[in-house]
Tab-separated table of C-alpha atoms in Angstrom:
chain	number	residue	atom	x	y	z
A	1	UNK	CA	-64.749	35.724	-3.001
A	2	UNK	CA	-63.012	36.858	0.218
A	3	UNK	CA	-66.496	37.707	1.305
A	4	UNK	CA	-67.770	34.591	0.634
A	5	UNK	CA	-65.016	33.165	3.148
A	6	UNK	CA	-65.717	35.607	5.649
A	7	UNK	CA	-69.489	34.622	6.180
A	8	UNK	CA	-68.442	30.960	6.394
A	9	UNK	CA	-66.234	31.524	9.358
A	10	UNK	CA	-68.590	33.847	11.106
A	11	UNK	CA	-71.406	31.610	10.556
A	12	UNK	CA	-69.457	28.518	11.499
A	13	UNK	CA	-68.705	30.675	14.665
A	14	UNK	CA	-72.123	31.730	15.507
A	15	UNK	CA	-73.316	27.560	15.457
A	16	UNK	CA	-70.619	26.749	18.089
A	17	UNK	CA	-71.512	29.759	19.935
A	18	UNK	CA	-74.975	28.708	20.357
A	19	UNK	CA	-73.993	25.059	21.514
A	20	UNK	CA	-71.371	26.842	23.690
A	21	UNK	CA	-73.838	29.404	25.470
A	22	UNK	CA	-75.803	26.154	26.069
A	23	UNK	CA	-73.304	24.687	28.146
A	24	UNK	CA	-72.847	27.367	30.066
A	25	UNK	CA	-77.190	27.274	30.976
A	26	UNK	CA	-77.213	23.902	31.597
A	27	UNK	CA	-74.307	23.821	33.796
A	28	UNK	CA	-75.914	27.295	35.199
A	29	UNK	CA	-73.120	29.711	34.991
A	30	UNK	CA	-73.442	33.334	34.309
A	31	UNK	CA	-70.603	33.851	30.938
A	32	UNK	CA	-69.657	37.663	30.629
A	33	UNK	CA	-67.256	38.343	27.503
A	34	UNK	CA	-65.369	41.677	28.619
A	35	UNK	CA	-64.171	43.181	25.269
A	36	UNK	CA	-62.087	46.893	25.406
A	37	UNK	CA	-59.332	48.678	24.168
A	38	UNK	CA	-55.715	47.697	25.317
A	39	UNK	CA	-55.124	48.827	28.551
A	40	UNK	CA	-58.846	49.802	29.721
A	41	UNK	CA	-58.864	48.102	32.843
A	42	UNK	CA	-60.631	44.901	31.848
A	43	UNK	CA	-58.136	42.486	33.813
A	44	UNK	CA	-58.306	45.409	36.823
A	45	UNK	CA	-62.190	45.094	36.470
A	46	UNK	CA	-61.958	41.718	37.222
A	47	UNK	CA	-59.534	41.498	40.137
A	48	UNK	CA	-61.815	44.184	41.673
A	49	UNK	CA	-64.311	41.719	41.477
A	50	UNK	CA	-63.165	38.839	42.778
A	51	UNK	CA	-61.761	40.885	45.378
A	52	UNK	CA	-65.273	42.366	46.150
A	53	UNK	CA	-67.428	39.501	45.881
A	54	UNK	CA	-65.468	36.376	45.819
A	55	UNK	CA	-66.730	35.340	48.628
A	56	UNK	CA	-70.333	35.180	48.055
A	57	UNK	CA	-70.243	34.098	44.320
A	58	UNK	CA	-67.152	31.312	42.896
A	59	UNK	CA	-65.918	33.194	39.701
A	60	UNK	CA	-63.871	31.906	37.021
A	61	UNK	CA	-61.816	33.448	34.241
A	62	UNK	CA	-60.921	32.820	30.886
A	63	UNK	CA	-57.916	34.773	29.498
A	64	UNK	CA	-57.330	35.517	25.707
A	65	UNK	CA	-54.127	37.311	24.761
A	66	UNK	CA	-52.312	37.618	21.835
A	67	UNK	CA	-48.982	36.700	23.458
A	68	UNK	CA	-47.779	36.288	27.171
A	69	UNK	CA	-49.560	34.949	30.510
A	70	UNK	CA	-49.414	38.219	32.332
A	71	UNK	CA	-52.862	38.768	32.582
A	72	UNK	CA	-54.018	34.956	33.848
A	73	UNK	CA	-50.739	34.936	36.189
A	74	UNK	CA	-52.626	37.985	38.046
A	75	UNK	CA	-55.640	36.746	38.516
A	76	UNK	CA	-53.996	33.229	39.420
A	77	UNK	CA	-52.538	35.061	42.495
A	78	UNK	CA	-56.491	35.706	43.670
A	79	UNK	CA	-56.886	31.843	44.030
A	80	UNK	CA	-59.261	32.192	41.056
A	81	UNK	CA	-59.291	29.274	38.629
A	82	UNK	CA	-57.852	30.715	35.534
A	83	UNK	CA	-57.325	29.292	31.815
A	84	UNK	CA	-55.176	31.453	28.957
A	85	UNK	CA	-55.767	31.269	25.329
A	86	UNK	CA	-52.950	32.362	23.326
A	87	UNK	CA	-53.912	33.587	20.059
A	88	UNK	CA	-50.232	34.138	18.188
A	89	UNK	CA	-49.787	30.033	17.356
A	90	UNK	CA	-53.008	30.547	15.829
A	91	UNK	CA	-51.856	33.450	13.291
A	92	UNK	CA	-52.556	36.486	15.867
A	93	UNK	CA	-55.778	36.764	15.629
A	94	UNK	CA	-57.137	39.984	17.392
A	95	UNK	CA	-60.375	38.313	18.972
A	96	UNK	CA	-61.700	35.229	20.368
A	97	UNK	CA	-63.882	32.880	18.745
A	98	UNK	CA	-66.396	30.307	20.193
A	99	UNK	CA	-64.394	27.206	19.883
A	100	UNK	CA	-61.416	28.071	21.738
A	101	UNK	CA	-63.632	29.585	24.620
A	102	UNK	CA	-65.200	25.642	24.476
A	103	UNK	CA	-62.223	24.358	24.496
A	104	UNK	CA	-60.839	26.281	27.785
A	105	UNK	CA	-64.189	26.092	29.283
A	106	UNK	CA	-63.856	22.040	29.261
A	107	UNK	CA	-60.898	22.553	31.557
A	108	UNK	CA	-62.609	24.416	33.941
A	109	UNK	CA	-65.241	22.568	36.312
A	110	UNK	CA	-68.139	24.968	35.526
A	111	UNK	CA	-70.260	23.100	37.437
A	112	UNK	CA	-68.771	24.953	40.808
A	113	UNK	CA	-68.898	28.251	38.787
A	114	UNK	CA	-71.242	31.151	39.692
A	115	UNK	CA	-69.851	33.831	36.957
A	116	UNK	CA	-67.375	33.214	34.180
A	117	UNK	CA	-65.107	36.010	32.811
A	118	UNK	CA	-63.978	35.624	29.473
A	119	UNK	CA	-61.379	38.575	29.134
A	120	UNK	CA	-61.504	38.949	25.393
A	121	UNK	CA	-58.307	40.484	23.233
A	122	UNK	CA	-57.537	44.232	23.963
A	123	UNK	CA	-59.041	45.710	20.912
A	124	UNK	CA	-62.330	47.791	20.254
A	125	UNK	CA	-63.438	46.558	16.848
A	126	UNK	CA	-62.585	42.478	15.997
A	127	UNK	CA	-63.910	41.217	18.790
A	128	UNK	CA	-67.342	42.604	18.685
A	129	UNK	CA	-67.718	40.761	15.330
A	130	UNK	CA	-67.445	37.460	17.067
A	131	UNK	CA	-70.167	35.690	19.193
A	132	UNK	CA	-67.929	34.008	21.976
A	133	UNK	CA	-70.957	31.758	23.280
A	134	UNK	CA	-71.140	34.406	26.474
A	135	UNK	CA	-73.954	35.237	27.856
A	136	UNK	CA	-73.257	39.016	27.591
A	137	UNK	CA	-71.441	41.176	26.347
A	138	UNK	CA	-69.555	43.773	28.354
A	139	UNK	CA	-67.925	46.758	26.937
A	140	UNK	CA	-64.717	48.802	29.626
A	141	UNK	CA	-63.829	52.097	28.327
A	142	UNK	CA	-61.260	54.221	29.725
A	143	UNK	CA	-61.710	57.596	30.243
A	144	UNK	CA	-58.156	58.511	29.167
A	145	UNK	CA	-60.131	57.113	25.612
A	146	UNK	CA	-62.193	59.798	25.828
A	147	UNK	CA	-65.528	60.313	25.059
A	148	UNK	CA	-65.904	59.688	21.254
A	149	UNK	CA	-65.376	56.338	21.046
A	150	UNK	CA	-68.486	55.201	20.748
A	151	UNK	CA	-69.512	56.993	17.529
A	152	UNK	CA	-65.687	55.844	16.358
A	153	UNK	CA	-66.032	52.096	17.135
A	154	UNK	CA	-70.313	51.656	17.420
A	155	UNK	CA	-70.412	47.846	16.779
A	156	UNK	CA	-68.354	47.371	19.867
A	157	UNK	CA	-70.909	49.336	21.784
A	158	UNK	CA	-73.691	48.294	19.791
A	159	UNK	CA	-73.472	44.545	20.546
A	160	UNK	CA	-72.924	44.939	24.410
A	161	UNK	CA	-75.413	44.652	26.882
A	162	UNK	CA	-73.643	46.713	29.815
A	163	UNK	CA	-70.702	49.201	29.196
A	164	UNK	CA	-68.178	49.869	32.192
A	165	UNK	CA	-66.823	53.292	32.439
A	166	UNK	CA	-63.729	52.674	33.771
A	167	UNK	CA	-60.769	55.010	35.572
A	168	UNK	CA	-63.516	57.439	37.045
A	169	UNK	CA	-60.099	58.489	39.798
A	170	UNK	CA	-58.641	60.012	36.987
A	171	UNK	CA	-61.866	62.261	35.971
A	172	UNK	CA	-61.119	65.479	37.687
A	173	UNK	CA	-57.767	65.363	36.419
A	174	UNK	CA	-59.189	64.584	32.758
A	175	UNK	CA	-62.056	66.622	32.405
A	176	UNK	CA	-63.787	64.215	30.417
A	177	UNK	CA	-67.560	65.274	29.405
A	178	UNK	CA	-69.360	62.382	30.878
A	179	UNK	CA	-72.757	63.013	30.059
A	180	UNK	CA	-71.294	63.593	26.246
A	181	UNK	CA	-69.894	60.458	26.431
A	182	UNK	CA	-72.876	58.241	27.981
A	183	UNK	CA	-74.868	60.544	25.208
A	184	UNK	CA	-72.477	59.223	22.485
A	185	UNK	CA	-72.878	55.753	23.957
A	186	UNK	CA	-76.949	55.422	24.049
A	187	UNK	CA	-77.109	57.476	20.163
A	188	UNK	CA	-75.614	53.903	19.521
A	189	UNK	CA	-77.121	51.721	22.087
A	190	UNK	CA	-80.107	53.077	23.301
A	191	UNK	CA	-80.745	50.251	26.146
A	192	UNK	CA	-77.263	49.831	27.039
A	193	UNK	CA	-76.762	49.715	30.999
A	194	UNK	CA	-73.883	52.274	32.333
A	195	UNK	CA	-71.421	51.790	35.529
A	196	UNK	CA	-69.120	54.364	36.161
A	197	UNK	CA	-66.218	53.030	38.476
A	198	UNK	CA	-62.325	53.289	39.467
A	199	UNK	CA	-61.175	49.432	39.341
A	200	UNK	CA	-58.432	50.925	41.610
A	201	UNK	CA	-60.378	52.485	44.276
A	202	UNK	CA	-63.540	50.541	43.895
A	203	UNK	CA	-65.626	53.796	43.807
A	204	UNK	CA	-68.975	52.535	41.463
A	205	UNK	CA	-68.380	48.542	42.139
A	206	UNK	CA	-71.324	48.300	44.187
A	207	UNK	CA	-74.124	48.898	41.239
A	208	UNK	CA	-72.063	46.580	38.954
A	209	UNK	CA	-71.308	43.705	41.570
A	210	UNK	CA	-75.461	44.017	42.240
A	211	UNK	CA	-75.854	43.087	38.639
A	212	UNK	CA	-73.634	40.591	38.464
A	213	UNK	CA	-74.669	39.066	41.589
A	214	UNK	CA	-78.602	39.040	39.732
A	215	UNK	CA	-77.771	37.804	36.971
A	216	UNK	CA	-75.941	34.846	38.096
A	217	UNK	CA	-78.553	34.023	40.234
A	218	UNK	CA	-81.021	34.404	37.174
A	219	UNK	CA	-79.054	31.610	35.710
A	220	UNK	CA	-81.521	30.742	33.316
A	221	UNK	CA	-79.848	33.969	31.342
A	222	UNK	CA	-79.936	33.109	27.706
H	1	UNK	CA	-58.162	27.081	2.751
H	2	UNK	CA	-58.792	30.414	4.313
H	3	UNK	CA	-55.546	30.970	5.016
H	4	UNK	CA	-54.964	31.199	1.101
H	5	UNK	CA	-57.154	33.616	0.839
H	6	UNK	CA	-55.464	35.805	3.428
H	7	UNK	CA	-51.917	35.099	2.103
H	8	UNK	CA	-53.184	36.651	-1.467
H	9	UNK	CA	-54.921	39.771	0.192
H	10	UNK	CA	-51.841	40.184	2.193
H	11	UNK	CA	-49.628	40.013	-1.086
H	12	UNK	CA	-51.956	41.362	-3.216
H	13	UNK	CA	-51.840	44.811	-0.807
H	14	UNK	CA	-48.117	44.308	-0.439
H	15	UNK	CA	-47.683	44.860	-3.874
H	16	UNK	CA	-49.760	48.324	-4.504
H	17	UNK	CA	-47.904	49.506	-0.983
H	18	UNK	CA	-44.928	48.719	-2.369
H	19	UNK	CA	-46.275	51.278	-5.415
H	20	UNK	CA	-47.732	53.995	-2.926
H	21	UNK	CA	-44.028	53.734	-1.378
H	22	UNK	CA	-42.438	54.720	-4.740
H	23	UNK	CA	-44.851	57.432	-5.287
H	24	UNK	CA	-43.969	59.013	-2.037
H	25	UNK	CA	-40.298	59.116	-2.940
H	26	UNK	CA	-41.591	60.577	-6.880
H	27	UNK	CA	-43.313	63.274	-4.960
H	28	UNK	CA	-40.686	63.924	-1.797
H	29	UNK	CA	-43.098	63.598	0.645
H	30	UNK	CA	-42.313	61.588	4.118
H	31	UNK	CA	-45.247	59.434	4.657
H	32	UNK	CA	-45.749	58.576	8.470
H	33	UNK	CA	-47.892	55.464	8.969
H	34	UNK	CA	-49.450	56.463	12.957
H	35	UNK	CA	-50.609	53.632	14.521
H	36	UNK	CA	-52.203	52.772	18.399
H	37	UNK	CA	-54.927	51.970	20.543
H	38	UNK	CA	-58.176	53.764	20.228
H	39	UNK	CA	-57.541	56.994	22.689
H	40	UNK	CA	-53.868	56.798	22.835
H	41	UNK	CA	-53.490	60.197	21.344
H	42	UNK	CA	-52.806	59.882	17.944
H	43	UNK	CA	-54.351	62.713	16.390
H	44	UNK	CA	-53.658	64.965	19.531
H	45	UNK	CA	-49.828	64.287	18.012
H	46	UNK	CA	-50.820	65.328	14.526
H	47	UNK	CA	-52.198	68.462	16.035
H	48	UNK	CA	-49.480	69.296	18.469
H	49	UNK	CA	-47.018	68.493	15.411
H	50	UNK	CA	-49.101	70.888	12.975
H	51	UNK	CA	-48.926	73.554	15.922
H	52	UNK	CA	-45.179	73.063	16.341
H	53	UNK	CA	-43.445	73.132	13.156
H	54	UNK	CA	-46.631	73.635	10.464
H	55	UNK	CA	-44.818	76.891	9.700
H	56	UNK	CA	-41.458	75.334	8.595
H	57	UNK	CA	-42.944	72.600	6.489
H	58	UNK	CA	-45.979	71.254	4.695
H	59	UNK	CA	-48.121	68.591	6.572
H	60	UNK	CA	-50.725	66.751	5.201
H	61	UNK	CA	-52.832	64.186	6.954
H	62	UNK	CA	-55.076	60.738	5.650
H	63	UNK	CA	-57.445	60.178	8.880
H	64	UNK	CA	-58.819	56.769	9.061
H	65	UNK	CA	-62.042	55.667	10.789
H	66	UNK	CA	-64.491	52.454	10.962
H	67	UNK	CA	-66.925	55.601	11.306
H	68	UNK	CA	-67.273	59.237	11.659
H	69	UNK	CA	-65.090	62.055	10.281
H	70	UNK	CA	-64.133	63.537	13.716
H	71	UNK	CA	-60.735	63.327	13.432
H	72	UNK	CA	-61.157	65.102	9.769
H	73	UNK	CA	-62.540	67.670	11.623
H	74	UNK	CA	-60.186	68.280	14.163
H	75	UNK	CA	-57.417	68.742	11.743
H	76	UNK	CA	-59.589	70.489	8.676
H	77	UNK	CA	-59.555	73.338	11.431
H	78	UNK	CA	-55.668	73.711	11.575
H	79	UNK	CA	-56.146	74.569	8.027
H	80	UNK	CA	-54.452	71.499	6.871
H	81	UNK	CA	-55.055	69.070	3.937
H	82	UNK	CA	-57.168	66.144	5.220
H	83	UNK	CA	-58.423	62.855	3.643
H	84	UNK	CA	-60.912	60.972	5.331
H	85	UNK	CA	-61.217	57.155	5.019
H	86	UNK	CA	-63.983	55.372	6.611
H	87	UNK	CA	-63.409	51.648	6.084
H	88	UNK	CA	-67.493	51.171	7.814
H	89	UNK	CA	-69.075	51.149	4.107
H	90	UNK	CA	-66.258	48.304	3.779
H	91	UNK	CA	-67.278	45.617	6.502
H	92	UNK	CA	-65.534	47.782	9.302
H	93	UNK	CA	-62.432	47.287	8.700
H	94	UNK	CA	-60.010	47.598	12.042
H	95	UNK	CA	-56.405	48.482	9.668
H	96	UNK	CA	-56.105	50.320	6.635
H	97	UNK	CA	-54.846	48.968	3.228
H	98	UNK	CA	-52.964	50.099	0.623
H	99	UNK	CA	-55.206	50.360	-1.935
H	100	UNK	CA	-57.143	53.375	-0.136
H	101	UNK	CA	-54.133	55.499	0.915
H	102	UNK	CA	-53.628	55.257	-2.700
H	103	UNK	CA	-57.043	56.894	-3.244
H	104	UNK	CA	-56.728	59.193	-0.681
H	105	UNK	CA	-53.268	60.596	-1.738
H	106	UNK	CA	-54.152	60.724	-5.098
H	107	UNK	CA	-57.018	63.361	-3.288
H	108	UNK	CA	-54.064	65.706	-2.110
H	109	UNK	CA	-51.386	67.954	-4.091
H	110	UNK	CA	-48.293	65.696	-3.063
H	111	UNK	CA	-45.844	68.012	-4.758
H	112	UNK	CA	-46.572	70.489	-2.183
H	113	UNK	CA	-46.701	68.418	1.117
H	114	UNK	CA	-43.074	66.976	3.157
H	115	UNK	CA	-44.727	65.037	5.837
H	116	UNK	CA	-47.980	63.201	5.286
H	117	UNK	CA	-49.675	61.668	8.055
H	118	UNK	CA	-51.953	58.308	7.800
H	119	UNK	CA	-53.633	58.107	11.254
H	120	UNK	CA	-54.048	54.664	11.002
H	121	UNK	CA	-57.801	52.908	12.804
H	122	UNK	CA	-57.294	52.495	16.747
H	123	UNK	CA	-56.050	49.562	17.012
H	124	UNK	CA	-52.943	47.559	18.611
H	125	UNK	CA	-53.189	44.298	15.966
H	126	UNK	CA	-54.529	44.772	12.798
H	127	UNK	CA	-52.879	47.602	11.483
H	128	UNK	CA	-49.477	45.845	12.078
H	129	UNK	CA	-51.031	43.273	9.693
H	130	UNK	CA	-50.725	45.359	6.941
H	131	UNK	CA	-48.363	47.579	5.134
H	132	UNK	CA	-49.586	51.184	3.847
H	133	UNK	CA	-46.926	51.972	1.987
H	134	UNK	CA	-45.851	54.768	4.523
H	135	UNK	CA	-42.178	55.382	4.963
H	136	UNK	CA	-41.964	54.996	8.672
H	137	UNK	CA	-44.590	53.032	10.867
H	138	UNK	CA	-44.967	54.919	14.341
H	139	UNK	CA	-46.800	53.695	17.057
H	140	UNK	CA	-48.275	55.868	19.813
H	141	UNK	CA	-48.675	54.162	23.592
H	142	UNK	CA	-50.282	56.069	25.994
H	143	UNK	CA	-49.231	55.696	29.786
H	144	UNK	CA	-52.573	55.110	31.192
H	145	UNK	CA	-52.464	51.891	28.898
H	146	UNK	CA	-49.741	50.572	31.039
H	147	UNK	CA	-46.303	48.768	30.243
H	148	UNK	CA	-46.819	45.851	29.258
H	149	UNK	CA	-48.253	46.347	26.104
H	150	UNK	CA	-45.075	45.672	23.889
H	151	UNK	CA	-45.102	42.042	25.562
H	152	UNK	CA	-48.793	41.434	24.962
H	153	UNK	CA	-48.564	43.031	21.029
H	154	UNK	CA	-45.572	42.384	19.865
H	155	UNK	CA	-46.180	42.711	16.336
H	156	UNK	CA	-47.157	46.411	16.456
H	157	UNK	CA	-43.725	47.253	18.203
H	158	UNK	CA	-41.449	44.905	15.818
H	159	UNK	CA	-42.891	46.261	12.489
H	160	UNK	CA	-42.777	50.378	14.145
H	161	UNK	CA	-39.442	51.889	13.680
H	162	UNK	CA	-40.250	55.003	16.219
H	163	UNK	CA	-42.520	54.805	19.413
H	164	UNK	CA	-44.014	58.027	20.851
H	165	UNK	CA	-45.133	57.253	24.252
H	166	UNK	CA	-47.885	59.580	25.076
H	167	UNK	CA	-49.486	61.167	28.186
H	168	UNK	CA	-46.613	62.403	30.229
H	169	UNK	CA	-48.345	64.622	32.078
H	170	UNK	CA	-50.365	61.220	33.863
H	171	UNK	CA	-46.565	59.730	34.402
H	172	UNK	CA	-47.341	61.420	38.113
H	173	UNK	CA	-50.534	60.469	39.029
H	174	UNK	CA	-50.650	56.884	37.546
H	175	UNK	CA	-46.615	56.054	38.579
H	176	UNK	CA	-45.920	53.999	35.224
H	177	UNK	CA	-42.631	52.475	35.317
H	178	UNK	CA	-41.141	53.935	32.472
H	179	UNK	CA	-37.524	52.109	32.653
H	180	UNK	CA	-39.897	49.061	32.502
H	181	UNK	CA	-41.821	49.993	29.523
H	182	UNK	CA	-38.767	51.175	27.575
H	183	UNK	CA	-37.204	47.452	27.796
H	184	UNK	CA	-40.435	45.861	27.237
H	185	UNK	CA	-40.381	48.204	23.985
H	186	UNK	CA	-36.706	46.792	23.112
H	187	UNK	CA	-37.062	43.475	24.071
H	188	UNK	CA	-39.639	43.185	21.061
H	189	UNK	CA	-37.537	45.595	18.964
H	190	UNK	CA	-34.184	46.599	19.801
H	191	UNK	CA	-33.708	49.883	17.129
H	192	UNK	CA	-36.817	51.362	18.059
H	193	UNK	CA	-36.852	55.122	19.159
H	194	UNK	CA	-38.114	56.208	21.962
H	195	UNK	CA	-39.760	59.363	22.018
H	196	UNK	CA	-41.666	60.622	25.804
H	197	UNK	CA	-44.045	63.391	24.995
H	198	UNK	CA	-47.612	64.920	25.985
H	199	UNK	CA	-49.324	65.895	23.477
H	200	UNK	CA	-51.404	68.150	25.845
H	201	UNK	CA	-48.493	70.153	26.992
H	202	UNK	CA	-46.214	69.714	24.595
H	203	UNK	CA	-42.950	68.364	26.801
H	204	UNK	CA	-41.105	65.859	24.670
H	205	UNK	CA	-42.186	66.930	21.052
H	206	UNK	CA	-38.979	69.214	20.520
H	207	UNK	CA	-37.011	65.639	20.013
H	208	UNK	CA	-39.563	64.295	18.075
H	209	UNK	CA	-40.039	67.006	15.483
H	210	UNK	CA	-36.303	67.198	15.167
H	211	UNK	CA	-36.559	63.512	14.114
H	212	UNK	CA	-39.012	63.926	11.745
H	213	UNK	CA	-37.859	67.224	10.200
H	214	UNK	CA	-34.352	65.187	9.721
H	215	UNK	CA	-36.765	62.546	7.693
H	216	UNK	CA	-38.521	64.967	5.915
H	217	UNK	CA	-35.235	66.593	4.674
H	218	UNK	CA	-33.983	62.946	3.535
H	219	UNK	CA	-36.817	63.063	1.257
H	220	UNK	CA	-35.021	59.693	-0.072
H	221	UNK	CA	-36.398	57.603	2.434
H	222	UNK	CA	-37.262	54.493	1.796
């Protein structure tokens, strides 16, 4: 019976999804749901970013947490127009889910948006079960995570388009196999597009900030 | 109407935890419910912990996965009892239940063991969710996941009665504020412990292995 419940809500999801990742074509804005563990870098990702190519392209976020504002309170500081969904009214819930990314969306004026980050929940599992209505799916691993993950967590690396290998300063230090690891990553996703960068030395932002910039200016990006 | 059906799963598991729990105290063994991010070092603990005091007393370990038996692995060659659960075949789940620690101590000679170890999924939400029936929950942070985690997942650091904070030998190179992450930690939960320890080098576990050889010796913990 629980099962039965379970496909309900996911399907119910996956309909507002749809109408949501319409919104987002006609109004021509590139959505990119950035899912990863707690503490991979994805709100560092972000402010490297902006910081990199804010200029040339008007970016947006949306922020999901659990609790607390500290992650949309740091990008507010970039002059970035910022929205935060807190999941804990809403029983905790360890992912986002289509509706409440319409919902913040219809505060932002997306019509002035190039890109659109939706910083999903820190976790590497629930979230990759839900279609947000983005336009792709990005993965940020950490290389203090090390280099199984994705044979531990696949779906998560299985339903992203791009993965972001993220704290490359810290590599030497780590000696982190990183051809095992991107080996690991493409047993499970065989077309799945790899950056390697430091969000706090930039090092690698170049290739990723080139294919952000194209596919915003795809826009037509289903 | 779905939130019916979670309050019964929830209850429904409470109740057979509740049963693992006594069985535990039956057989004397200390079960340690290990909980944290994917990559925070949870099974470099167990290992480091085997290494440490494996000689003085019997340690037993219930790995649990969404997929692969890597961790199994990785303690199987310490020569120490190890249960893999893989909730994958089960829809993925990102926590583990009651009902298969059950099953999976029921797999090892209790009698013999005095700490048991689940290594809960990687994870920072669901796990919280959901009582194993362990006699302790302990959650492992790592420092490269930052300090603000306690603020952002609460729940994990209310329902955890120790905290190991992991990856000391980063605290250098990635200047954490550790004051700052200690109150974060109590702010959520004011009795927690506080253990600082690398599981690579070892520094810190001497405090934590006297903690958990004074629960072991207990064995009437509840």
């Amino acid at each position: 019976m629980e099962i039965n419940v379970l496909k309900k809500v996911l399907s119910a999801n996956d309909a507002v999804a749809k109408r949501v990742r319409e919104i987002f074509l006609e109004k021509r804005v590139f959505a990119v749901n950035l899912m990863g563990s707690p503490g991979a870098g994805k709100t560092a990702v972000i402010e490297k970013t902006i910081e990199l190519i804010g200029d040339k392209l008007n970016i947006g976020v949306i922020e999901g947490d659990i609790f607390s504002t500290v992650d949309a309170a740091r990008i507010a500081k970039l002059n970035t127009p910022v929205v935060q969904i807190n999941t804990g009214p809403f029983g905790g819930d360890c992912h986002l889910e289509a509706g409440w990314i319409k919902d913040a969306a219809s505060s932002l004026d997306l019509e002035k948006l190039d890109i659109l980050f939706i910083e999903n929940v820190g976790n590497l599992v629930c979230p990759a079960e839900f279609d947000t209505g983005a336009n792709r799916n990005v993965v940020v691993l950490s290389l203090p995570e090390g280099d199984d993950k994705p044979v531990k967590y696949p779906l998560m690396f299985r339903v992203s388009g791009a993965m972001l290998v993220n704290k490359l300063d810290l590599a030497e230090i780590l000696q982190v196999d990183m051809s095992h690891l991107k080996e690991n990553a493409r047993k499970v996703n065989s077309s799945l597009e790899i950056f390697e960068v430091s969000a706090l030395t930039g090092e690698g932002f170049n290739l990723w900030t080139e294919w952000l910039i194209g596919m915003a200016n795809k826009k037509s990006v289903k």
